[in-house]
Amino acid sequence: DVKVTQSSRYLVKRTGEKVFLECVQDMDHENMFWYRQDPGLGLRLIYFSYDVKMKEKGDIPEGYSVSREKKERFSLILESASTNQTSMYLCASKRNRGREHGYTFGSGTRLTVV
Amino acid sequence: AQRVTQPEKLLSVFKGAPVELKCNYSYSGSPELFWYVQYSRQRLQLLLRHISRESIKGFTADLNKGETSFHLKKPFAQEEDSAMYYCALSGLSGAQKLVFGQGTRLTINP
């Protein structure tokens, strides 16, 4: 069973802080993704990575960066947290082959920026 | 551009009634369509994928390329179907990133 683990379930940070959200998957998946989930907006892709040290911007990358130094770990970084980044953040992973098998999601990190 | 539209933010039906959650998409090529579900306090999980043409928990979804739709249906709703449902689309190339709709919160009334 594929496991995608997000290190924190809840986080509260202050405006201007640098925030790290960590995601680890244990099934050797090539692709990893960061989404934010907001009511009425669905899930929006922030960044994704298709290999170690490779990254691509998603639809809403502004204010975020990512790091993928190891295949199993994909970190989302908020360089200077702002209140409009208060949201639920979901990490997901997917294998390259077998496109039809879909993604596996983590349980999410609910970030509140005060 | 890839886009997924779920026109209903909220849908409420009575137990035993039929359910249809609408999903329309725009994509220039041949997409892959999915339905994901998120039950209360659980992680988002795959419900259906169009290429499998299967029924999961009594739900089915047919890809209609002419109408660019992928509506989710169930003939008789159960209370445990209450959840958030997302339609999603994946392209053919690269990491096959998923584009999600806005989601529909389905409530089944007893």
Short mmCIF file of C-alpha atoms in Angstrom, two decimals:
data_model
loop_
_atom_site.label_atom_id
_atom_site.label_comp_id
_atom_site.label_asym_id
_atom_site.label_seq_id
_atom_site.Cartn_x
_atom_site.Cartn_y
_atom_site.Cartn_z
CA ASP A 1 0.00 0.00 0.00
CA VAL A 2 1.46 3.32 -1.08
CA LYS A 3 2.04 5.74 1.70
CA VAL A 4 2.40 9.46 1.33
CA THR A 5 3.22 11.08 4.63
CA GLN A 6 3.03 14.77 5.40
CA SER A 7 5.00 15.66 8.47
CA SER A 8 2.50 18.02 10.09
CA ARG A 9 -1.28 17.84 10.28
CA TYR A 10 -1.68 21.39 11.60
CA LEU A 11 0.67 24.36 11.53
CA VAL A 12 0.29 27.92 12.76
CA LYS A 13 2.87 30.41 11.56
CA ARG A 14 3.33 34.15 11.71
CA THR A 15 3.30 36.46 8.73
CA GLY A 16 6.76 36.76 7.26
CA GLU A 17 8.05 33.46 8.59
CA LYS A 18 9.75 30.95 6.30
CA VAL A 19 7.70 27.75 6.35
CA PHE A 20 8.68 24.25 5.31
CA LEU A 21 6.09 21.59 4.52
CA GLU A 22 7.52 18.11 4.15
CA CYS A 23 6.22 15.16 2.18
CA VAL A 24 7.66 11.65 1.99
CA GLN A 25 6.50 8.71 -0.13
CA ASP A 26 7.69 5.16 0.28
CA MET A 27 6.89 3.55 -3.08
CA ASP A 28 9.67 4.87 -5.30
CA HIS A 29 7.34 7.09 -7.32
CA GLU A 30 8.98 9.37 -9.84
CA ASN A 31 6.39 12.15 -9.73
CA MET A 32 5.43 14.26 -6.75
CA PHE A 33 3.03 17.17 -6.48
CA TRP A 34 1.96 19.93 -4.15
CA TYR A 35 -1.60 21.23 -4.25
CA ARG A 36 -3.52 23.65 -2.12
CA GLN A 37 -7.16 22.94 -1.40
CA ASP A 38 -9.57 25.82 -0.83
CA PRO A 39 -13.39 25.74 -0.59
CA GLY A 40 -14.99 26.65 -3.87
CA LEU A 41 -11.68 26.55 -5.71
CA GLY A 42 -10.92 22.85 -5.58
CA LEU A 43 -7.32 21.72 -5.74
CA ARG A 44 -4.81 23.96 -7.45
CA LEU A 45 -1.35 22.78 -8.43
CA ILE A 46 1.51 24.75 -6.92
CA TYR A 47 4.59 22.81 -8.07
CA PHE A 48 5.46 19.34 -9.23
CA SER A 49 8.57 17.28 -9.74
CA TYR A 50 9.10 14.41 -12.15
CA ASP A 51 12.58 13.46 -10.95
CA VAL A 52 15.17 14.23 -8.33
CA LYS A 53 16.29 17.88 -8.49
CA MET A 54 13.72 18.54 -11.21
CA LYS A 55 10.79 20.85 -10.63
CA GLU A 56 8.15 22.61 -12.64
CA LYS A 57 5.74 25.38 -11.79
CA GLY A 58 2.10 24.57 -11.53
CA ASP A 59 -0.78 27.00 -11.83
CA ILE A 60 -0.13 29.08 -8.69
CA PRO A 61 3.60 29.02 -7.89
CA GLU A 62 3.91 32.61 -6.67
CA GLY A 63 5.17 32.84 -3.12
CA TYR A 64 6.28 29.21 -3.06
CA SER A 65 9.34 27.19 -3.90
CA VAL A 66 10.14 23.49 -3.70
CA SER A 67 13.04 21.16 -3.14
CA ARG A 68 13.55 17.57 -4.20
CA GLU A 69 16.99 16.39 -3.18
CA LYS A 70 15.93 12.75 -2.74
CA LYS A 71 13.42 10.75 -4.70
CA GLU A 72 11.19 10.05 -1.73
CA ARG A 73 11.00 13.59 -0.33
CA PHE A 74 9.38 16.70 -1.78
CA SER A 75 9.40 19.88 0.28
CA LEU A 76 7.22 22.94 -0.19
CA ILE A 77 8.70 26.22 1.03
CA LEU A 78 6.83 29.41 1.75
CA GLU A 79 9.58 32.00 1.55
CA SER A 80 7.68 34.63 3.53
CA ALA A 81 4.32 33.41 4.74
CA SER A 82 1.31 35.63 4.18
CA THR A 83 -2.26 35.35 5.41
CA ASN A 84 -3.53 34.50 1.92
CA GLN A 85 -1.46 31.32 2.10
CA THR A 86 -3.68 30.01 4.87
CA SER A 87 -4.97 26.80 3.33
CA MET A 88 -4.94 23.01 3.29
CA TYR A 89 -1.86 21.72 1.49
CA LEU A 90 -1.92 18.30 -0.12
CA CYS A 91 1.04 16.31 -1.35
CA ALA A 92 0.64 13.52 -3.89
CA SER A 93 2.81 11.05 -5.73
CA LYS A 94 2.46 8.98 -8.86
CA ARG A 95 4.45 6.40 -10.77
CA ASN A 96 5.51 7.17 -14.32
CA ARG A 97 4.17 3.97 -15.81
CA GLY A 98 0.54 3.04 -15.55
CA ARG A 99 -0.98 6.41 -16.15
CA GLU A 100 -4.39 5.01 -15.36
CA HIS A 101 -3.59 4.26 -11.73
CA GLY A 102 -4.01 7.84 -10.53
CA TYR A 103 -2.40 9.64 -7.67
CA THR A 104 -1.90 8.80 -4.01
CA PHE A 105 -2.46 11.70 -1.64
CA GLY A 106 -1.18 12.52 1.79
CA SER A 107 -3.54 13.43 4.59
CA GLY A 108 -2.82 17.12 4.24
CA THR A 109 -1.32 19.94 6.27
CA ARG A 110 -3.65 22.67 7.40
CA LEU A 111 -1.58 25.83 7.57
CA THR A 112 -2.81 28.96 9.30
CA VAL A 113 -0.81 32.15 8.87
CA VAL A 114 -1.56 34.79 11.48
CA ALA B 1 -5.65 24.72 -21.81
CA GLN B 2 -6.93 22.04 -19.49
CA ARG B 3 -10.00 22.91 -17.50
CA VAL B 4 -12.50 21.00 -15.41
CA THR B 5 -15.83 22.47 -14.36
CA GLN B 6 -18.15 21.13 -11.72
CA PRO B 7 -21.17 23.40 -11.83
CA GLU B 8 -22.65 22.38 -8.47
CA LYS B 9 -20.81 23.32 -5.29
CA LEU B 10 -23.47 21.64 -3.16
CA LEU B 11 -25.82 18.77 -3.90
CA SER B 12 -28.32 17.32 -1.49
CA VAL B 13 -30.49 14.26 -2.16
CA PHE B 14 -32.48 11.84 -0.09
CA LYS B 15 -31.32 8.32 0.69
CA GLY B 16 -32.44 5.94 -2.06
CA ALA B 17 -32.74 8.68 -4.68
CA PRO B 18 -30.56 8.76 -7.80
CA VAL B 19 -27.46 10.92 -7.76
CA GLU B 20 -25.68 12.66 -10.61
CA LEU B 21 -22.64 14.85 -10.11
CA LYS B 22 -21.80 16.83 -13.19
CA CYS B 23 -18.36 17.33 -14.68
CA ASN B 24 -17.41 19.05 -17.91
CA TYR B 25 -13.92 19.44 -19.26
CA SER B 26 -11.93 21.17 -21.94
CA TYR B 27 -8.81 19.62 -23.39
CA SER B 28 -7.37 19.65 -26.86
CA GLY B 29 -6.25 16.02 -26.96
CA SER B 30 -7.51 12.75 -25.53
CA PRO B 31 -7.79 13.21 -21.79
CA GLU B 32 -7.83 10.79 -18.97
CA LEU B 33 -10.66 11.48 -16.53
CA PHE B 34 -10.96 10.60 -12.87
CA TRP B 35 -13.31 11.02 -9.95
CA TYR B 36 -11.74 11.49 -6.52
CA VAL B 37 -13.62 11.43 -3.23
CA GLN B 38 -12.83 12.81 0.19
CA TYR B 39 -14.85 11.50 3.10
CA SER B 40 -14.93 13.43 6.36
CA ARG B 41 -11.54 13.38 8.09
CA GLN B 42 -10.02 11.13 5.42
CA ARG B 43 -7.52 11.72 2.68
CA LEU B 44 -8.45 12.27 -0.92
CA GLN B 45 -8.73 8.95 -2.71
CA LEU B 46 -9.38 7.71 -6.21
CA LEU B 47 -12.95 6.61 -6.83
CA LEU B 48 -13.12 5.98 -10.57
CA ARG B 49 -11.00 6.28 -13.68
CA HIS B 50 -12.66 6.36 -17.05
CA ILE B 51 -10.46 3.82 -18.79
CA SER B 52 -11.35 1.16 -16.25
CA ARG B 53 -15.05 1.36 -17.04
CA GLU B 54 -15.82 -0.09 -13.64
CA SER B 55 -18.41 0.49 -10.96
CA ILE B 56 -17.09 1.40 -7.54
CA LYS B 57 -19.44 1.58 -4.54
CA GLY B 58 -22.30 1.62 -7.02
CA PHE B 59 -20.97 4.67 -8.86
CA THR B 60 -20.35 4.78 -12.59
CA ALA B 61 -19.11 7.48 -14.92
CA ASP B 62 -19.11 7.52 -18.70
CA LEU B 63 -16.84 9.69 -20.76
CA ASN B 64 -18.85 11.54 -23.40
CA LYS B 65 -16.35 13.09 -25.78
CA GLY B 66 -19.03 14.78 -27.83
CA GLU B 67 -20.37 16.68 -24.83
CA THR B 68 -16.95 16.77 -23.10
CA SER B 69 -18.55 15.45 -19.96
CA PHE B 70 -17.76 12.82 -17.34
CA HIS B 71 -20.75 12.81 -15.01
CA LEU B 72 -20.76 10.58 -11.93
CA LYS B 73 -23.93 8.61 -11.29
CA LYS B 74 -25.41 6.29 -8.73
CA PRO B 75 -28.95 4.93 -8.97
CA PHE B 76 -29.66 4.73 -5.24
CA ALA B 77 -27.80 7.03 -2.86
CA GLN B 78 -26.62 5.83 0.54
CA GLU B 79 -25.87 7.96 3.59
CA GLU B 80 -22.23 6.87 3.49
CA ASP B 81 -21.92 8.53 0.07
CA SER B 82 -21.90 11.93 1.75
CA ALA B 83 -18.50 13.40 0.88
CA MET B 84 -16.63 15.89 -1.26
CA TYR B 85 -16.25 14.76 -4.86
CA TYR B 86 -13.70 16.08 -7.32
CA CYS B 87 -13.54 15.49 -11.04
CA ALA B 88 -10.02 15.57 -12.46
CA LEU B 89 -8.31 15.45 -15.83
CA SER B 90 -4.87 14.31 -16.82
CA GLY B 91 -3.03 14.91 -20.07
CA LEU B 92 -0.84 12.52 -21.93
CA SER B 93 2.60 13.99 -21.54
CA GLY B 94 5.16 14.54 -18.86
CA ALA B 95 4.20 13.91 -15.27
CA GLN B 96 0.53 13.73 -16.21
CA LYS B 97 -0.37 16.40 -13.76
CA LEU B 98 -3.98 16.36 -12.61
CA VAL B 99 -6.23 19.34 -13.07
CA PHE B 100 -9.15 19.36 -10.65
CA GLY B 101 -12.60 20.82 -10.73
CA GLN B 102 -13.92 22.98 -7.92
CA GLY B 103 -15.54 20.05 -6.16
CA THR B 104 -19.11 19.15 -5.24
CA ARG B 105 -20.13 18.50 -1.68
CA LEU B 106 -22.72 15.74 -1.72
CA THR B 107 -25.04 15.33 1.25
CA ILE B 108 -27.37 12.37 1.52
CA ASN B 109 -30.34 13.05 3.75
CA PRO B 110 -31.92 10.16 5.69
#
